[in-house]
JSON list of C-alpha atoms in Angstrom, two decimals:
[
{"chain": "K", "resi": 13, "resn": "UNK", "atom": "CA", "xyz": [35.64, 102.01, 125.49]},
{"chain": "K", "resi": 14, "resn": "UNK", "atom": "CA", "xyz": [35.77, 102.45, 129.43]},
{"chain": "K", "resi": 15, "resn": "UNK", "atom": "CA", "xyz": [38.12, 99.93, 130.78]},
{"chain": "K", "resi": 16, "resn": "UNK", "atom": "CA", "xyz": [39.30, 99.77, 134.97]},
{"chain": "K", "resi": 17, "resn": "UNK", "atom": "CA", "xyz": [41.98, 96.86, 136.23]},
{"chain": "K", "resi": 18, "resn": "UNK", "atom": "CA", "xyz": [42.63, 96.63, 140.07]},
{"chain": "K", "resi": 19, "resn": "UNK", "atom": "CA", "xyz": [46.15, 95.30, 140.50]},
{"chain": "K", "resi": 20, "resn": "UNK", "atom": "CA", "xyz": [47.56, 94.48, 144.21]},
{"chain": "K", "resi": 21, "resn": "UNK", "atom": "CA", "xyz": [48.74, 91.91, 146.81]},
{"chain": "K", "resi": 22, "resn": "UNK", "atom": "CA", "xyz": [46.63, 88.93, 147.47]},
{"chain": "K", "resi": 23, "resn": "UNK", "atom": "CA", "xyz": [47.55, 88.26, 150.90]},
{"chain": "K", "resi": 24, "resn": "UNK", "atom": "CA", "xyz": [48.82, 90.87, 153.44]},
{"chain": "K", "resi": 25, "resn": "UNK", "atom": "CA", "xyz": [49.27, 90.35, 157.06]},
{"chain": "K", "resi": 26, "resn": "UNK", "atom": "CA", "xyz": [47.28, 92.23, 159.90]},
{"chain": "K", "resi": 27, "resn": "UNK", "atom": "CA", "xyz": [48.61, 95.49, 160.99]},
{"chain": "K", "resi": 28, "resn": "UNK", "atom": "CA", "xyz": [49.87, 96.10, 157.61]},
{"chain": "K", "resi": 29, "resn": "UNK", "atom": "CA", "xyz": [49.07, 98.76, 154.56]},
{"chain": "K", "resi": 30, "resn": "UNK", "atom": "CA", "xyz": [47.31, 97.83, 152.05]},
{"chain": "K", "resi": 31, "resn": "UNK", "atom": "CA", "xyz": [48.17, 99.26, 148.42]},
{"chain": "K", "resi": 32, "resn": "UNK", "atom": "CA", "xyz": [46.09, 99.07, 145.41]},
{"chain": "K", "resi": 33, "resn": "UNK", "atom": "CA", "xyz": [46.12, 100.49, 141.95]},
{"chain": "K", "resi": 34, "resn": "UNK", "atom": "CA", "xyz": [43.23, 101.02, 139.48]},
{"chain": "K", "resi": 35, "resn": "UNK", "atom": "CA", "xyz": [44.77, 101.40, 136.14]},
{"chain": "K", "resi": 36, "resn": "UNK", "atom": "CA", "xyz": [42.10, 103.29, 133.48]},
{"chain": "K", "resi": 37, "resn": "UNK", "atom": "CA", "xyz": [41.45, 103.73, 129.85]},
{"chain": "K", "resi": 38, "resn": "UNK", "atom": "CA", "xyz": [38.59, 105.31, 127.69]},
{"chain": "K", "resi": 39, "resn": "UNK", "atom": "CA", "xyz": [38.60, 108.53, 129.90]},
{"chain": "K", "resi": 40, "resn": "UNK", "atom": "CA", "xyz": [41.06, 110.90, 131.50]},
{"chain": "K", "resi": 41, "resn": "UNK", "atom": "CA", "xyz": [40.66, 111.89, 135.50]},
{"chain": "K", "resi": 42, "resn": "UNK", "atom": "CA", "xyz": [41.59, 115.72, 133.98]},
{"chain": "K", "resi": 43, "resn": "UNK", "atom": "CA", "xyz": [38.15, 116.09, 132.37]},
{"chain": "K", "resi": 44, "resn": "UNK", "atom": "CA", "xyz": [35.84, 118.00, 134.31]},
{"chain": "K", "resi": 45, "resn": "UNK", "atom": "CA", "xyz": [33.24, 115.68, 136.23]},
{"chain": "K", "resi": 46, "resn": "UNK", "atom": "CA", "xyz": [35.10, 112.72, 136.01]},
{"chain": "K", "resi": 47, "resn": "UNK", "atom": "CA", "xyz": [35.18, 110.94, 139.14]},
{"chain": "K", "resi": 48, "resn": "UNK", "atom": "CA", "xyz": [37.21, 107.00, 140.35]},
{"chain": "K", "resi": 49, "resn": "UNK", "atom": "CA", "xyz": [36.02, 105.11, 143.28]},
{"chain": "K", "resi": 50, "resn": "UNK", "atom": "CA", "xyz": [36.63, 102.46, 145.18]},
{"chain": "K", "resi": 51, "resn": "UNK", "atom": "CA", "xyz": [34.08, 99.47, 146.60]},
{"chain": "K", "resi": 52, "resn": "UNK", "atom": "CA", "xyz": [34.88, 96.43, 148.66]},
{"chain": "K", "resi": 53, "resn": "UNK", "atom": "CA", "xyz": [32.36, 93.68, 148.86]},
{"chain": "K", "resi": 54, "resn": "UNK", "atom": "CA", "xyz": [34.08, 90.50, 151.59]},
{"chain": "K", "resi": 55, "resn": "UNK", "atom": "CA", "xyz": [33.23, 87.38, 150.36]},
{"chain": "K", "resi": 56, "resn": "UNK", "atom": "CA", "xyz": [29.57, 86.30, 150.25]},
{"chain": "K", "resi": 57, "resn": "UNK", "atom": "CA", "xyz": [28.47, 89.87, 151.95]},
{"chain": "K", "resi": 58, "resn": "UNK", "atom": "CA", "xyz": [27.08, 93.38, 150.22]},
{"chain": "K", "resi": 59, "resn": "UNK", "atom": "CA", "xyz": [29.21, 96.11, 148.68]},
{"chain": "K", "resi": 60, "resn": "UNK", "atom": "CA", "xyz": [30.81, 98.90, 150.38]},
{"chain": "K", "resi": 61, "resn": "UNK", "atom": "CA", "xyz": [31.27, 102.42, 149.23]},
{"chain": "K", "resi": 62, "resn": "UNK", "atom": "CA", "xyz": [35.35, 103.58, 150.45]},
{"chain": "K", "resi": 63, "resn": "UNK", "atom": "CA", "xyz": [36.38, 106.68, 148.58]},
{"chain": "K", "resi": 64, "resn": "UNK", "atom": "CA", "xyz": [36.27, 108.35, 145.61]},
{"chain": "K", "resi": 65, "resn": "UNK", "atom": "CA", "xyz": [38.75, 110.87, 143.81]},
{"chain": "K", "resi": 66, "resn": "UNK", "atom": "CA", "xyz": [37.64, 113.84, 141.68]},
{"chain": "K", "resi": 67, "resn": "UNK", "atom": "CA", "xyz": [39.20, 115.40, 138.86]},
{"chain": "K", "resi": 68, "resn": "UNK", "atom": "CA", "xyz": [40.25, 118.01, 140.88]},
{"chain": "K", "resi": 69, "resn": "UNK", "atom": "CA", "xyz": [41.85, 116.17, 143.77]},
{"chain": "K", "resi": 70, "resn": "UNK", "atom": "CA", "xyz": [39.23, 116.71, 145.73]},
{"chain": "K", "resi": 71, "resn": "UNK", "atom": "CA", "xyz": [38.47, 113.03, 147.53]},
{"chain": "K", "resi": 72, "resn": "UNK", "atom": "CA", "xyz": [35.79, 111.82, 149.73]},
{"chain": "K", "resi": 73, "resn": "UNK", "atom": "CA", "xyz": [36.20, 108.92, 152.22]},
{"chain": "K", "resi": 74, "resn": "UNK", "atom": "CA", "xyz": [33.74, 106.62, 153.86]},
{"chain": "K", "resi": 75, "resn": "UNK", "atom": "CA", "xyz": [33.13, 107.97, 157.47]},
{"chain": "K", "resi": 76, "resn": "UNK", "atom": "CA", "xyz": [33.88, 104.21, 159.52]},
{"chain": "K", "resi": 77, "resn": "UNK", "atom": "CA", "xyz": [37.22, 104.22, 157.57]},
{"chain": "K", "resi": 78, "resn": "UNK", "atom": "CA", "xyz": [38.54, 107.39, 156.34]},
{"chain": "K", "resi": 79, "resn": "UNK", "atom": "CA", "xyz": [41.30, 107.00, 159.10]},
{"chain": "K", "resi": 80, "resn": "UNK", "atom": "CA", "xyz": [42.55, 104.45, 157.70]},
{"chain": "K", "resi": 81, "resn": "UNK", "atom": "CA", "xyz": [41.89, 105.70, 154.08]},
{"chain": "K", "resi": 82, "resn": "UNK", "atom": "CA", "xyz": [44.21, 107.58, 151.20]},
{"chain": "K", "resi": 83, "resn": "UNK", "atom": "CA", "xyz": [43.31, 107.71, 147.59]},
{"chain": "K", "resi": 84, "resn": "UNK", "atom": "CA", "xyz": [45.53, 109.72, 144.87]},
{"chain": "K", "resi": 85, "resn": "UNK", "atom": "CA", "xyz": [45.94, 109.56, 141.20]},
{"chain": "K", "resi": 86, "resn": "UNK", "atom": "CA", "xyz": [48.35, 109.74, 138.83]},
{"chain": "K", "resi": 87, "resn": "UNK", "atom": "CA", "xyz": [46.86, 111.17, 135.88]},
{"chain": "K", "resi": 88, "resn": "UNK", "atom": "CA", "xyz": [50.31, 110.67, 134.08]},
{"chain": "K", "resi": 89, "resn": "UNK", "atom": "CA", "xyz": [49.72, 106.81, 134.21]},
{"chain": "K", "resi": 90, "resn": "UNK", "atom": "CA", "xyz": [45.85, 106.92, 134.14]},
{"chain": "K", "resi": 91, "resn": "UNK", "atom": "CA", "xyz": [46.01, 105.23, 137.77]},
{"chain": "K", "resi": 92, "resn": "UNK", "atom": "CA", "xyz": [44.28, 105.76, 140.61]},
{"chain": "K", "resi": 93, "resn": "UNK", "atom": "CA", "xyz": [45.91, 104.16, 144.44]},
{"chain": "K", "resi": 94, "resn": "UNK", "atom": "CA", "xyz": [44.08, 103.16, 147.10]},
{"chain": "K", "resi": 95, "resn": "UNK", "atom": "CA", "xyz": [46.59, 102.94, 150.54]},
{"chain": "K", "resi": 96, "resn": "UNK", "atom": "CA", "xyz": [44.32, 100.98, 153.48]},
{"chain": "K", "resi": 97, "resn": "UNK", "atom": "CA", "xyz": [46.83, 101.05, 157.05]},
{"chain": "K", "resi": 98, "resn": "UNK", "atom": "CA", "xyz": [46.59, 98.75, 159.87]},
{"chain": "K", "resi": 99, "resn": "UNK", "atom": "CA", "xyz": [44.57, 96.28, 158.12]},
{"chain": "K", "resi": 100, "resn": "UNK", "atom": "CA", "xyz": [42.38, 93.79, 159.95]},
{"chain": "K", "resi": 101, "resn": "UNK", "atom": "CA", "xyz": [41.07, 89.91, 158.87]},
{"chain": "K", "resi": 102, "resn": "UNK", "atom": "CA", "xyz": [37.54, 91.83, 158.36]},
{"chain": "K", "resi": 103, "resn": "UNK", "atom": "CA", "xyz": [39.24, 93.59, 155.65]},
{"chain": "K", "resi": 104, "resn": "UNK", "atom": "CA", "xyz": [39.14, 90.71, 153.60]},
{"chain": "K", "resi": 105, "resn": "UNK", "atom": "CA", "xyz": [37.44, 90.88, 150.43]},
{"chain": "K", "resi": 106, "resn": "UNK", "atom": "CA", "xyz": [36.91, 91.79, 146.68]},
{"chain": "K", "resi": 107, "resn": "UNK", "atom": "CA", "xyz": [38.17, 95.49, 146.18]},
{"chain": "K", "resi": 108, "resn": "UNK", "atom": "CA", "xyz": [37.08, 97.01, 142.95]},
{"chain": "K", "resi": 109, "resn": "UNK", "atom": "CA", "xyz": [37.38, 100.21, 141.57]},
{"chain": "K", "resi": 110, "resn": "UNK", "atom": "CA", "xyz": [34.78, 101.96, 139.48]},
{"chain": "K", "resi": 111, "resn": "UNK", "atom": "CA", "xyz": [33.77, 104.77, 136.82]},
{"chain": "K", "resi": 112, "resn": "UNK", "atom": "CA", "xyz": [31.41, 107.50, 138.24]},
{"chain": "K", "resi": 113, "resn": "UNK", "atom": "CA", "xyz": [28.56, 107.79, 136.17]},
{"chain": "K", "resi": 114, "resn": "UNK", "atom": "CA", "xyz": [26.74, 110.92, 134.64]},
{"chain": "K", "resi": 115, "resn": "UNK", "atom": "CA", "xyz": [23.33, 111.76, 133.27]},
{"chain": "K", "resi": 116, "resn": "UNK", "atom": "CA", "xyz": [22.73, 114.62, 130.73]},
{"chain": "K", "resi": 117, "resn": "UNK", "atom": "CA", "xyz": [26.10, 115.58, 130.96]},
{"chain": "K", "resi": 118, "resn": "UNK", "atom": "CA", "xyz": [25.93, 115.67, 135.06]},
{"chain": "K", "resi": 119, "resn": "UNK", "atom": "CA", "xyz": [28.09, 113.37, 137.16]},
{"chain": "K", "resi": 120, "resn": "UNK", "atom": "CA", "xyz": [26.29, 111.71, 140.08]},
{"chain": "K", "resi": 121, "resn": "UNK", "atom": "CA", "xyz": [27.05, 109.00, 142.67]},
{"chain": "K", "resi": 122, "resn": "UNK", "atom": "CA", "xyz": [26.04, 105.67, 141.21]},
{"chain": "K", "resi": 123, "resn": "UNK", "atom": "CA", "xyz": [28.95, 103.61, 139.15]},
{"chain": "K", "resi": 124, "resn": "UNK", "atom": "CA", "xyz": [28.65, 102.56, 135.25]},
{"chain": "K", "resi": 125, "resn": "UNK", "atom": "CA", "xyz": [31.53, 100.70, 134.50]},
{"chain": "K", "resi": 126, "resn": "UNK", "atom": "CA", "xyz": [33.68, 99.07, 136.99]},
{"chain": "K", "resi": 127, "resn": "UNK", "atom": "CA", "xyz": [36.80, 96.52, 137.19]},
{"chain": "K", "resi": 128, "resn": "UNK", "atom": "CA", "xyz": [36.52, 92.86, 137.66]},
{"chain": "K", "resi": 129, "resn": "UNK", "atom": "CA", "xyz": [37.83, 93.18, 140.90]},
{"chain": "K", "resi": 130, "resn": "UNK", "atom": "CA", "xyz": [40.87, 92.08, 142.94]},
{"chain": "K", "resi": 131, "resn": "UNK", "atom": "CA", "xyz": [40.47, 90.03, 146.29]},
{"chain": "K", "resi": 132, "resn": "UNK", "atom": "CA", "xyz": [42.68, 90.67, 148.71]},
{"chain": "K", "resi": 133, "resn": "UNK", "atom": "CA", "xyz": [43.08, 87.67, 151.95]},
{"chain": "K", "resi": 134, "resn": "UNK", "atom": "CA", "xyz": [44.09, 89.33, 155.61]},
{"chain": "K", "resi": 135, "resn": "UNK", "atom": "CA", "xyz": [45.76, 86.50, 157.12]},
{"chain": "K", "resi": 136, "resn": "UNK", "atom": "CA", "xyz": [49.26, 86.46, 159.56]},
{"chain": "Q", "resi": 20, "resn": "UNK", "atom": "CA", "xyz": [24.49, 107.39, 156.43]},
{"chain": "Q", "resi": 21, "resn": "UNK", "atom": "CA", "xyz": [21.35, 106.28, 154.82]},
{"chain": "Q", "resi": 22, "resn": "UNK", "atom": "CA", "xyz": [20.73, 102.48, 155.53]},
{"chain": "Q", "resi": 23, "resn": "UNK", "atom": "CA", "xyz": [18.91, 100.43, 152.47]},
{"chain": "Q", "resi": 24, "resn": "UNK", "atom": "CA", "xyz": [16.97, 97.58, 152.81]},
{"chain": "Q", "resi": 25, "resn": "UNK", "atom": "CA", "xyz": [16.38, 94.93, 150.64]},
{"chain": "Q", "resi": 26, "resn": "UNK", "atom": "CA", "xyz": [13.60, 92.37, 150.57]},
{"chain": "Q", "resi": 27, "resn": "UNK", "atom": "CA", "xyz": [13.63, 89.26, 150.15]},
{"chain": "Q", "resi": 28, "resn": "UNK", "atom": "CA", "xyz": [17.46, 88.23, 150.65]},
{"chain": "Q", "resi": 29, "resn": "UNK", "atom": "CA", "xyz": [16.29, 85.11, 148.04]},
{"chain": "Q", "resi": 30, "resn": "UNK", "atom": "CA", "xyz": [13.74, 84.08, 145.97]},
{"chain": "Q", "resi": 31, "resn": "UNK", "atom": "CA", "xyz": [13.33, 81.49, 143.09]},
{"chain": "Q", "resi": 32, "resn": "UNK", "atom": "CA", "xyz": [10.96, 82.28, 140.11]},
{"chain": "Q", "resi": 33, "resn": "UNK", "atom": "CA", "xyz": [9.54, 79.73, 137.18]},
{"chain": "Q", "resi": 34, "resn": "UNK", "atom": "CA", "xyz": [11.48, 80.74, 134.03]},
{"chain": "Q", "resi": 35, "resn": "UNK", "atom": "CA", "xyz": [9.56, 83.36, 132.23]},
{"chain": "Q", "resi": 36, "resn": "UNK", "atom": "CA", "xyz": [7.59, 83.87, 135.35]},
{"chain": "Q", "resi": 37, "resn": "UNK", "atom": "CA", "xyz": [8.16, 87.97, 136.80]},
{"chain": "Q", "resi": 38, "resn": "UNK", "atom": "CA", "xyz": [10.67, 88.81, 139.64]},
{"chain": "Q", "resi": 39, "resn": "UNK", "atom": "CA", "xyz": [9.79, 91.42, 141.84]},
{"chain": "Q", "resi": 40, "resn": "UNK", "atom": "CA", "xyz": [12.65, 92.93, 144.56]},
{"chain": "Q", "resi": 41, "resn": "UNK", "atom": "CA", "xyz": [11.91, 95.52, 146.91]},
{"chain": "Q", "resi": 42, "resn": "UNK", "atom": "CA", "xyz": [14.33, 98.16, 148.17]},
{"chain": "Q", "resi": 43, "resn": "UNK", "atom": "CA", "xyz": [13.56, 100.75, 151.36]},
{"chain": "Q", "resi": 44, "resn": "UNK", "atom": "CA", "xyz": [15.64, 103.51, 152.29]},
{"chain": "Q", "resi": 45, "resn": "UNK", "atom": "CA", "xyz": [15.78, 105.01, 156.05]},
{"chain": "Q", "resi": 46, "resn": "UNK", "atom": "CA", "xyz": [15.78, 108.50, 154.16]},
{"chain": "Q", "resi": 47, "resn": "UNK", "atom": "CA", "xyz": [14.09, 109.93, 151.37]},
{"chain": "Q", "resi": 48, "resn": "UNK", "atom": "CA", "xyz": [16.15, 109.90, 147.97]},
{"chain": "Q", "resi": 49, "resn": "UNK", "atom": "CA", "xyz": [13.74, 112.18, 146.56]},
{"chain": "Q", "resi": 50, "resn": "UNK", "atom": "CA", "xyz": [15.26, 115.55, 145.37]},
{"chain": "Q", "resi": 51, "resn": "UNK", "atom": "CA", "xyz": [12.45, 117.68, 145.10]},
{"chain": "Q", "resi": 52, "resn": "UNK", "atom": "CA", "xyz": [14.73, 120.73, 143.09]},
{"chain": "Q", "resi": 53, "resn": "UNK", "atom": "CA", "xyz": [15.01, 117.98, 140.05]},
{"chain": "Q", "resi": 54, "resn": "UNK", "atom": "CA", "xyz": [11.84, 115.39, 141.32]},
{"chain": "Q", "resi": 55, "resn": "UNK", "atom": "CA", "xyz": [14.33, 112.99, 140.71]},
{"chain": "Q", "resi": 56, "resn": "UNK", "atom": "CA", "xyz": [14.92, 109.70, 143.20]},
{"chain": "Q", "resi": 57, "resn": "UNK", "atom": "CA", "xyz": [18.74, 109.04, 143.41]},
{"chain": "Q", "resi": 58, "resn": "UNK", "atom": "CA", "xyz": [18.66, 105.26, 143.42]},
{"chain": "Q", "resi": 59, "resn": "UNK", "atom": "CA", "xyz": [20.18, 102.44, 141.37]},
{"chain": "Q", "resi": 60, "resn": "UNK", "atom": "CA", "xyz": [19.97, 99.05, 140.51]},
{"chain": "Q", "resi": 61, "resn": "UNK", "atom": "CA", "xyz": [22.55, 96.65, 140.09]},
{"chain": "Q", "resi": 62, "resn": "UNK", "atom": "CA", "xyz": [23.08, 93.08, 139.00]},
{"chain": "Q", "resi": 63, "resn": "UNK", "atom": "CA", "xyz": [25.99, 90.75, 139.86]},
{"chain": "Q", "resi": 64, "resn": "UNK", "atom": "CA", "xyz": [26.44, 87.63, 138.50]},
{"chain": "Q", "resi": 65, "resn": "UNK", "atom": "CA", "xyz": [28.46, 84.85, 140.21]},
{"chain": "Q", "resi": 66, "resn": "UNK", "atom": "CA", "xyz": [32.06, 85.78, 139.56]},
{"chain": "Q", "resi": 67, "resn": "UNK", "atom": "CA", "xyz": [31.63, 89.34, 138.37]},
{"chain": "Q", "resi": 68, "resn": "UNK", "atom": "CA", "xyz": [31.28, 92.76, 139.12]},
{"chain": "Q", "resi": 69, "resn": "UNK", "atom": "CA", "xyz": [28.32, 94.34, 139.58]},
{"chain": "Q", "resi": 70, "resn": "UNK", "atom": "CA", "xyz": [26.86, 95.62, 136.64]},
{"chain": "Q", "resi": 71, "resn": "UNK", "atom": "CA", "xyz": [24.58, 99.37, 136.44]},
{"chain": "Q", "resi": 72, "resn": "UNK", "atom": "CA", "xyz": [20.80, 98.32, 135.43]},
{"chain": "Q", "resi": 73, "resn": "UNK", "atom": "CA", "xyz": [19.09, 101.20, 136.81]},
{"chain": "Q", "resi": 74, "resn": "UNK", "atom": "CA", "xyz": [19.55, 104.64, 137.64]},
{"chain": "Q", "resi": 75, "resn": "UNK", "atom": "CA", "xyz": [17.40, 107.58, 138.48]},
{"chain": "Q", "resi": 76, "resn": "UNK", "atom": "CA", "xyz": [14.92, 104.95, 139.70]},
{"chain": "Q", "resi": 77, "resn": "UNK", "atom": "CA", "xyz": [13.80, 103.89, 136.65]},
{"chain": "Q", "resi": 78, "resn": "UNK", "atom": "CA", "xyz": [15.99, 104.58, 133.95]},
{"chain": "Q", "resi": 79, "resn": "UNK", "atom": "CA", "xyz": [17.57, 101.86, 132.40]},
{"chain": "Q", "resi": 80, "resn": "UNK", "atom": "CA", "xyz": [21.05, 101.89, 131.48]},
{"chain": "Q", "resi": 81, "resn": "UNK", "atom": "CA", "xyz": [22.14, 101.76, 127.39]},
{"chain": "Q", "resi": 82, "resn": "UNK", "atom": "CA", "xyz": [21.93, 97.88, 126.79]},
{"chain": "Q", "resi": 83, "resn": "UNK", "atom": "CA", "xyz": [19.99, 96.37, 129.60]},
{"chain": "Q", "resi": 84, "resn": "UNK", "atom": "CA", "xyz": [17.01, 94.73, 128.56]},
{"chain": "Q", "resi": 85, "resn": "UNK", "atom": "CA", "xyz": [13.30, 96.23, 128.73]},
{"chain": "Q", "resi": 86, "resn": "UNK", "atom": "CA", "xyz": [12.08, 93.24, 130.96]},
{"chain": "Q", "resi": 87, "resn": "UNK", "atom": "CA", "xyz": [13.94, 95.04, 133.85]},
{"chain": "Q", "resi": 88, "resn": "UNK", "atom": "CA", "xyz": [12.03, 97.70, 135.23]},
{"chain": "Q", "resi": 89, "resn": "UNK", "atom": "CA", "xyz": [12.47, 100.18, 138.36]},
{"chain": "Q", "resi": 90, "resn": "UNK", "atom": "CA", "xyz": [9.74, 101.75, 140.13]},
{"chain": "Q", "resi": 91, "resn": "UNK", "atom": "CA", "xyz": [8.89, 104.05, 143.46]},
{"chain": "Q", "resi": 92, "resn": "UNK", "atom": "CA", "xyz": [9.48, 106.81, 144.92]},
{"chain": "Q", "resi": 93, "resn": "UNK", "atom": "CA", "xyz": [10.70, 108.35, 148.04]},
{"chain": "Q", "resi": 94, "resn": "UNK", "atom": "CA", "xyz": [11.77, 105.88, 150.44]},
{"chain": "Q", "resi": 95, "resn": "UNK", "atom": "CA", "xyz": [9.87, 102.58, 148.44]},
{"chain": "Q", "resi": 96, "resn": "UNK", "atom": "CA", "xyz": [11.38, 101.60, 145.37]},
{"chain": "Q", "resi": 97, "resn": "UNK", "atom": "CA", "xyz": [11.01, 97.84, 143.23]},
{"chain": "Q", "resi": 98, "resn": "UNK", "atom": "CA", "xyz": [12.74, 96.49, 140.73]},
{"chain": "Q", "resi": 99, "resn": "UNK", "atom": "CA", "xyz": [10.60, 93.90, 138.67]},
{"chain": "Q", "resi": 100, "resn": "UNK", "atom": "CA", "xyz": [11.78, 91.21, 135.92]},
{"chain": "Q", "resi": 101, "resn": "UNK", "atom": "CA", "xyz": [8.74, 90.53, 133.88]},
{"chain": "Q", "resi": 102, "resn": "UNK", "atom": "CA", "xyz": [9.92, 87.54, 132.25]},
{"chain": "Q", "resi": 103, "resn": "UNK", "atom": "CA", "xyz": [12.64, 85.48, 134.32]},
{"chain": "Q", "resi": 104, "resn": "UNK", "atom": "CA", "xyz": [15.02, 84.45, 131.97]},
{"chain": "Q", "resi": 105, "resn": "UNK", "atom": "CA", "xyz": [18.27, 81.74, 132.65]},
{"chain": "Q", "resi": 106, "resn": "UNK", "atom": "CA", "xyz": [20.79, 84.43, 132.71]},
{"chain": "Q", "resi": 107, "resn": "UNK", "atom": "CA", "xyz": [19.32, 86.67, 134.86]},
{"chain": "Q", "resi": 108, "resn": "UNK", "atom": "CA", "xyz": [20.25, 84.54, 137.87]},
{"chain": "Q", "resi": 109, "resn": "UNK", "atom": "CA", "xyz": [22.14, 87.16, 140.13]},
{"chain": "Q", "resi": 110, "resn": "UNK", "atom": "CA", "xyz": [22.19, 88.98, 142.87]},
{"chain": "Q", "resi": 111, "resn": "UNK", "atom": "CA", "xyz": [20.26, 92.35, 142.82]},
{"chain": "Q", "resi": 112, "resn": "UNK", "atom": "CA", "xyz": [21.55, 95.43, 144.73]},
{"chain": "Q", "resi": 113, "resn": "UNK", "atom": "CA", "xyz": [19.88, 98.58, 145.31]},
{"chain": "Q", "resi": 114, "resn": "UNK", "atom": "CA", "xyz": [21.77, 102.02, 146.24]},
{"chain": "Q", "resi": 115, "resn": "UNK", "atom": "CA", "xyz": [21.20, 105.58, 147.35]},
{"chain": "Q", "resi": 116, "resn": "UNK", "atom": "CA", "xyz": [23.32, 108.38, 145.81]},
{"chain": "Q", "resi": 117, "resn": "UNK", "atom": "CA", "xyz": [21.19, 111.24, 147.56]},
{"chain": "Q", "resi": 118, "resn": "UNK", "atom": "CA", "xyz": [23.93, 111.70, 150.20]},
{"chain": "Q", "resi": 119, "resn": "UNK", "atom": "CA", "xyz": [27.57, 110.81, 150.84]},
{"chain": "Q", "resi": 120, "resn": "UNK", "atom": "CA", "xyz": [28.51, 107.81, 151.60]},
{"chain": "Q", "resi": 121, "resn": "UNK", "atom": "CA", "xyz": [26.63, 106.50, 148.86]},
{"chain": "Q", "resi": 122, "resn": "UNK", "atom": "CA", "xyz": [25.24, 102.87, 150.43]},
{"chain": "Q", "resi": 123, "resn": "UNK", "atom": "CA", "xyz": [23.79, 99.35, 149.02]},
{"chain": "Q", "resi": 124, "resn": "UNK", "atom": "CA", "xyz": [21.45, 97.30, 150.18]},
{"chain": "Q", "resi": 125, "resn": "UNK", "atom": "CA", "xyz": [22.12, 93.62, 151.15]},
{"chain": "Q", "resi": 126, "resn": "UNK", "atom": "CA", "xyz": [21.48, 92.07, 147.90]},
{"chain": "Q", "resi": 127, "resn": "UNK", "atom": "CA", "xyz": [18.76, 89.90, 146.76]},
{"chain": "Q", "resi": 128, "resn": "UNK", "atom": "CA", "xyz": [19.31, 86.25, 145.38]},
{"chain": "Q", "resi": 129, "resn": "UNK", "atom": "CA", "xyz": [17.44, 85.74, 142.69]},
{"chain": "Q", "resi": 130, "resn": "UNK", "atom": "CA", "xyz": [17.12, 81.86, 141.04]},
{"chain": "Q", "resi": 131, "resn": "UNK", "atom": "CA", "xyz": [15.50, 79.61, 139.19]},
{"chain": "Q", "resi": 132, "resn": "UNK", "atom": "CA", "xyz": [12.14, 77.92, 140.52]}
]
């Protein structure tokens, strides 16, 4: 059984980093195909798409924020971190991270199984 | 990045009465290697995360009921509940995985009439 848990601060203060931690079980993030992203949805609005890690280290980030972005895991500890710098009020909102799904075997860019979430206030 | 566009943002249905929500994309999602349309459904219910309904258009995930259905092609794609039922007030998001960033549509309110 796929499980994800997004741990992390609930309130942080503009202009600092953000840090947040997706702990995993039922899969390993060394098995080929196996992919851990990361979606934000601020309260009442739509979801957001902000990175995702491979297997293999390779990462993607969303265009409008990969400056701001840096996602690693730790496949020791099953975790995967999300780092957000120089955060802003609009950064408020749910963050959740989520399983990459697959189809005949193939991984592809939609999300089957994701955590319940963590929301995280921007306020001085 | 490919913008999705969901209609309506609400809409209240009679219980056992049939849902239908739209979904446009700017872009095709149509692979035409694999004819397949890379675009899912999800639900989210009030306090939760979204949950996978739909993929590959009209696939439905392991689990999820057969009165949820995904149709369309291209850039026009629908996702119909034939029989409203209590628990399947949520909100309904569509989303593109043709091309990175993968992207969502607004969401779609659906309640009871």
């Amino acid at each position: 059984q796929i499980t994800l848990k997004e741990s992390g601060p609930t309130l942080v203060k503009p202009t600092q980093t953000l840090t947040l931690t997706c702990t995993f079980s039922g899969f390993s993030l060394t098995t080929t195909g196996v992919g851990v992203g990361w979606i934000r949805q601020p309260p009442g609005k739509a979801l957001e798409w902000l990175a995702l890690i491979y297997w293999n280290d390779d990462k993607r980030y969303s265009p409008s924020l990969k400056s701001r972005l840096t996602i690693i895991k730790d496949t020791s500890k099953n975790q995967v971190v999300l780092t957000m710098t120089d955060v802003h009020p609009e950064d408020t909102a749910t963050y959740y991270c989520a399983h990459r799904g697959h189809s005949d075997g193939l991984p592809y860019w939609f999300f089957d199984l994701w955590g319940r979430g963590t929301l995280i206030t921007v306020s001085s | 990045d490919i913008v999705m566009t969901q209609s309506p943002d609400s809409l209240a249905v009679s219980l056992g009465e049939r849902a239908t929500i739209t979904c446009k994309s700017s872009q095709s999602v149509l692979y035409t290697s694999n004819n397949k349309n890379y675009l899912a459904w999800y639900q989210q219910k009030p306090g939760q995360p979204p949950n996978l309904l739909i993929f590959w258009a009209s696939t439905r995930e392991s689990g999820v009921p057969d009165r949820f259905s995904g149709s369309g092609s291209g850039t026009d794609f629908t996702l119909t509940i034939s029989s409203l039922q209590a628990e399947d007030v949520a909100v309904y998001y569509c989303q593109q995985y043709y091309s990175t960033p993968p992207t969502f549509g607004q969401g779609t309110k659906v309640e009871i009439k």
